[in-house]
Amino acid sequence: MLDATVDGWRIETTSGYGAFLSASAAALTPLELALERAGVAEWLPDWAQRARRVDLARDLAVMRLDAPPLAAAWVPDRDFAAGLLYVLEGSRLGARFLARQVRAADAALPLAYLTHGEDHDLWRSFVVWLEAIPKVGFRTDAAEAGARYGFQYFSDAFERLAPSPGNLNVRAGPHVRV
């Protein structure tokens, strides 16, 4: 459902890509902050390498876009976090495709967010971490709730910040500085 929403945004245009980055920031930033408040760095030792909000903010700044308003997010425990992290880490797989699409349309558009971690096998190391979580006491219902929460959080942000169809035709130009 979220993929279908983004498909109509024409992210190969300056306005469509800017809207995509803004909606991504509205979702990703509060989720990462909530994970950090919950102690993610204690359970996932390479969390600092995985966090993407700084690169996302950098891309917004390059495009001279303000950070969107952020809603509060929460992460009650590690099991819930595991499901949420599944969503965040899985989104990197789609980001690779989107980065190629954006790069092919306009090489001047900033790609730090979409290409974050592409030189590392973060998905594989995440799966190794996930599979190493002791299953005794692990609540799969909480992990599933965390995954649903992550998907819904992104969906809500993308719905809230969807560009109007008339604003999706502007191609990137020299005003975008990398």
CSV table of C-alpha atoms in Angstrom, one decimal:
chain,number,residue,atom,x,y,z
A,1,MET,CA,0.0,0.0,0.0
A,2,LEU,CA,2.8,2.5,0.9
A,3,ASP,CA,4.7,1.5,-2.3
A,4,ALA,CA,1.6,2.4,-4.4
A,5,THR,CA,1.4,5.8,-2.7
A,6,VAL,CA,5.0,6.6,-3.4
A,7,ASP,CA,4.7,5.4,-7.0
A,8,GLY,CA,2.4,8.3,-7.7
A,9,TRP,CA,4.7,10.9,-6.3
A,10,ARG,CA,7.1,11.1,-9.2
A,11,ILE,CA,10.1,11.1,-7.0
A,12,GLU,CA,12.3,11.7,-10.1
A,13,THR,CA,11.1,15.3,-9.9
A,14,THR,CA,12.4,17.9,-7.4
A,15,SER,CA,9.0,18.4,-5.9
A,16,GLY,CA,8.1,14.7,-5.7
A,17,TYR,CA,11.5,13.8,-4.3
A,18,GLY,CA,11.3,16.6,-1.8
A,19,ALA,CA,7.8,15.4,-0.7
A,20,PHE,CA,9.2,11.9,-0.3
A,21,LEU,CA,12.1,13.0,1.8
A,22,SER,CA,9.8,15.2,4.0
A,23,ALA,CA,7.4,12.3,4.6
A,24,SER,CA,10.3,9.9,5.3
A,25,ALA,CA,11.7,12.4,7.8
A,26,ALA,CA,8.3,12.7,9.5
A,27,ALA,CA,8.2,9.0,10.1
A,28,LEU,CA,11.9,7.9,10.4
A,29,THR,CA,13.1,10.6,12.8
A,30,PRO,CA,10.5,10.0,15.6
A,31,LEU,CA,10.8,6.3,15.2
A,32,GLU,CA,14.6,6.3,15.5
A,33,LEU,CA,14.4,8.7,18.5
A,34,ALA,CA,11.9,6.4,20.2
A,35,LEU,CA,14.1,3.4,19.6
A,36,GLU,CA,17.0,5.3,21.2
A,37,ARG,CA,14.9,6.3,24.2
A,38,ALA,CA,14.0,2.6,24.6
A,39,GLY,CA,17.7,1.5,24.6
A,40,VAL,CA,18.2,0.2,21.1
A,41,ALA,CA,22.0,0.8,21.3
A,42,GLU,CA,22.1,-1.7,24.2
A,43,TRP,CA,20.6,-4.6,22.2
A,44,LEU,CA,21.8,-3.7,18.7
A,45,PRO,CA,25.5,-2.8,19.1
A,46,ASP,CA,25.8,-1.3,15.6
A,47,TRP,CA,22.8,1.0,15.9
A,48,ALA,CA,24.9,4.1,15.4
A,49,GLN,CA,25.9,2.8,12.0
A,50,ARG,CA,22.2,2.0,11.1
A,51,ALA,CA,20.5,5.3,12.1
A,52,ARG,CA,19.7,7.4,9.0
A,53,ARG,CA,18.0,10.5,10.3
A,54,VAL,CA,21.2,12.6,10.0
A,55,ASP,CA,21.6,11.7,6.3
A,56,LEU,CA,17.9,12.4,5.8
A,57,ALA,CA,18.2,15.8,7.4
A,58,ARG,CA,21.3,16.5,5.2
A,59,ASP,CA,19.3,15.7,2.1
A,60,LEU,CA,16.5,18.0,3.1
A,61,ALA,CA,19.0,20.8,3.8
A,62,VAL,CA,20.6,20.4,0.4
A,63,MET,CA,17.1,20.7,-1.2
A,64,ARG,CA,16.5,23.7,1.1
A,65,LEU,CA,13.5,22.1,2.7
A,66,ASP,CA,12.6,22.5,6.3
A,67,ALA,CA,12.2,19.4,8.5
A,68,PRO,CA,8.5,18.5,8.7
A,69,PRO,CA,6.6,18.5,12.0
A,70,LEU,CA,7.2,15.4,14.0
A,71,ALA,CA,4.7,13.4,15.9
A,72,ALA,CA,5.7,11.5,19.1
A,73,ALA,CA,6.5,7.8,18.7
A,74,TRP,CA,7.0,5.2,21.3
A,75,VAL,CA,8.7,1.8,21.7
A,76,PRO,CA,7.7,0.0,24.9
A,77,ASP,CA,10.3,-2.9,24.8
A,78,ARG,CA,12.9,-4.8,22.9
A,79,ASP,CA,10.4,-7.3,21.4
A,80,PHE,CA,8.2,-4.5,20.0
A,81,ALA,CA,11.5,-2.8,18.8
A,82,ALA,CA,12.5,-5.9,16.9
A,83,GLY,CA,9.4,-5.7,14.7
A,84,LEU,CA,9.9,-2.0,14.2
A,85,LEU,CA,13.5,-2.5,13.3
A,86,TYR,CA,12.4,-5.1,10.8
A,87,VAL,CA,10.4,-2.4,9.0
A,88,LEU,CA,13.2,0.2,9.2
A,89,GLU,CA,15.9,-2.2,8.0
A,90,GLY,CA,13.7,-3.7,5.3
A,91,SER,CA,13.1,-0.3,3.9
A,92,ARG,CA,16.8,-0.2,2.9
A,93,LEU,CA,16.0,-2.8,0.3
A,94,GLY,CA,13.5,-0.6,-1.4
A,95,ALA,CA,15.7,2.4,-1.0
A,96,ARG,CA,18.3,0.8,-3.3
A,97,PHE,CA,15.7,0.7,-6.1
A,98,LEU,CA,14.5,4.3,-5.4
A,99,ALA,CA,18.1,5.6,-5.4
A,100,ARG,CA,18.7,4.2,-8.9
A,101,GLN,CA,15.4,5.7,-10.1
A,102,VAL,CA,16.3,9.1,-8.7
A,103,ARG,CA,19.9,9.0,-9.8
A,104,ALA,CA,18.8,8.1,-13.4
A,105,ALA,CA,16.4,11.1,-13.5
A,106,ASP,CA,18.7,13.7,-12.0
A,107,ALA,CA,22.2,13.1,-10.7
A,108,ALA,CA,22.1,16.4,-8.8
A,109,LEU,CA,19.4,15.2,-6.3
A,110,PRO,CA,20.9,14.3,-2.9
A,111,LEU,CA,20.9,10.6,-2.1
A,112,ALA,CA,22.5,10.3,1.3
A,113,TYR,CA,19.3,8.9,2.9
A,114,LEU,CA,18.5,6.4,0.1
A,115,THR,CA,22.1,5.1,-0.2
A,116,HIS,CA,22.9,5.1,3.6
A,117,GLY,CA,24.7,1.9,4.5
A,118,GLU,CA,24.9,0.5,1.0
A,119,ASP,CA,28.5,-0.4,1.4
A,120,HIS,CA,27.6,-2.6,4.4
A,121,ASP,CA,25.4,-5.7,4.5
A,122,LEU,CA,23.1,-4.2,7.1
A,123,TRP,CA,20.2,-6.4,6.2
A,124,ARG,CA,22.1,-9.6,6.7
A,125,SER,CA,23.6,-8.5,10.0
A,126,PHE,CA,20.2,-7.4,11.2
A,127,VAL,CA,18.8,-10.9,10.4
A,128,VAL,CA,21.7,-12.5,12.2
A,129,TRP,CA,20.9,-10.2,15.2
A,130,LEU,CA,17.2,-11.0,15.0
A,131,GLU,CA,17.8,-14.8,14.8
A,132,ALA,CA,20.1,-14.6,17.8
A,133,ILE,CA,17.5,-13.1,20.1
A,134,PRO,CA,16.7,-15.8,22.7
A,135,LYS,CA,13.3,-17.2,21.8
A,136,VAL,CA,12.4,-18.1,25.4
A,137,GLY,CA,10.4,-15.2,26.6
A,138,PHE,CA,10.4,-13.4,23.2
A,139,ARG,CA,6.9,-12.2,22.5
A,140,THR,CA,6.2,-12.6,18.7
A,141,ASP,CA,2.9,-10.8,19.2
A,142,ALA,CA,4.9,-7.7,20.4
A,143,ALA,CA,7.2,-8.0,17.5
A,144,GLU,CA,4.3,-8.2,15.1
A,145,ALA,CA,2.7,-5.2,16.8
A,146,GLY,CA,6.0,-3.3,16.3
A,147,ALA,CA,6.1,-4.1,12.6
A,148,ARG,CA,2.5,-3.0,12.2
A,149,TYR,CA,3.2,0.2,14.1
A,150,GLY,CA,6.2,1.0,11.9
A,151,PHE,CA,4.3,0.4,8.7
A,152,GLN,CA,1.3,2.5,10.0
A,153,TYR,CA,3.6,5.3,11.1
A,154,PHE,CA,5.2,5.6,7.7
A,155,SER,CA,1.8,5.3,6.0
A,156,ASP,CA,0.3,8.1,8.2
A,157,ALA,CA,3.3,10.4,7.5
A,158,PHE,CA,3.1,9.8,3.8
A,159,GLU,CA,-0.7,10.3,3.7
A,160,ARG,CA,-0.3,13.5,5.8
A,161,LEU,CA,2.5,15.0,3.6
A,162,ALA,CA,1.3,13.8,0.2
A,163,PRO,CA,2.0,16.4,-2.5
A,164,SER,CA,-0.8,17.8,-4.5
A,165,PRO,CA,-0.9,16.3,-8.0
A,166,GLY,CA,-0.3,19.7,-9.6
A,167,ASN,CA,3.0,20.1,-7.7
A,168,LEU,CA,4.7,16.9,-9.1
A,169,ASN,CA,5.8,18.1,-12.5
A,170,VAL,CA,8.9,20.3,-11.6
A,171,ARG,CA,12.1,18.7,-12.7
A,172,ALA,CA,15.2,19.2,-10.7
A,173,GLY,CA,17.5,21.9,-11.9
A,174,PRO,CA,20.5,23.9,-11.0
A,175,HIS,CA,18.9,25.3,-7.8
A,176,VAL,CA,19.4,22.0,-6.1
A,177,ARG,CA,23.0,22.0,-4.8
A,178,VAL,CA,24.8,18.8,-3.8
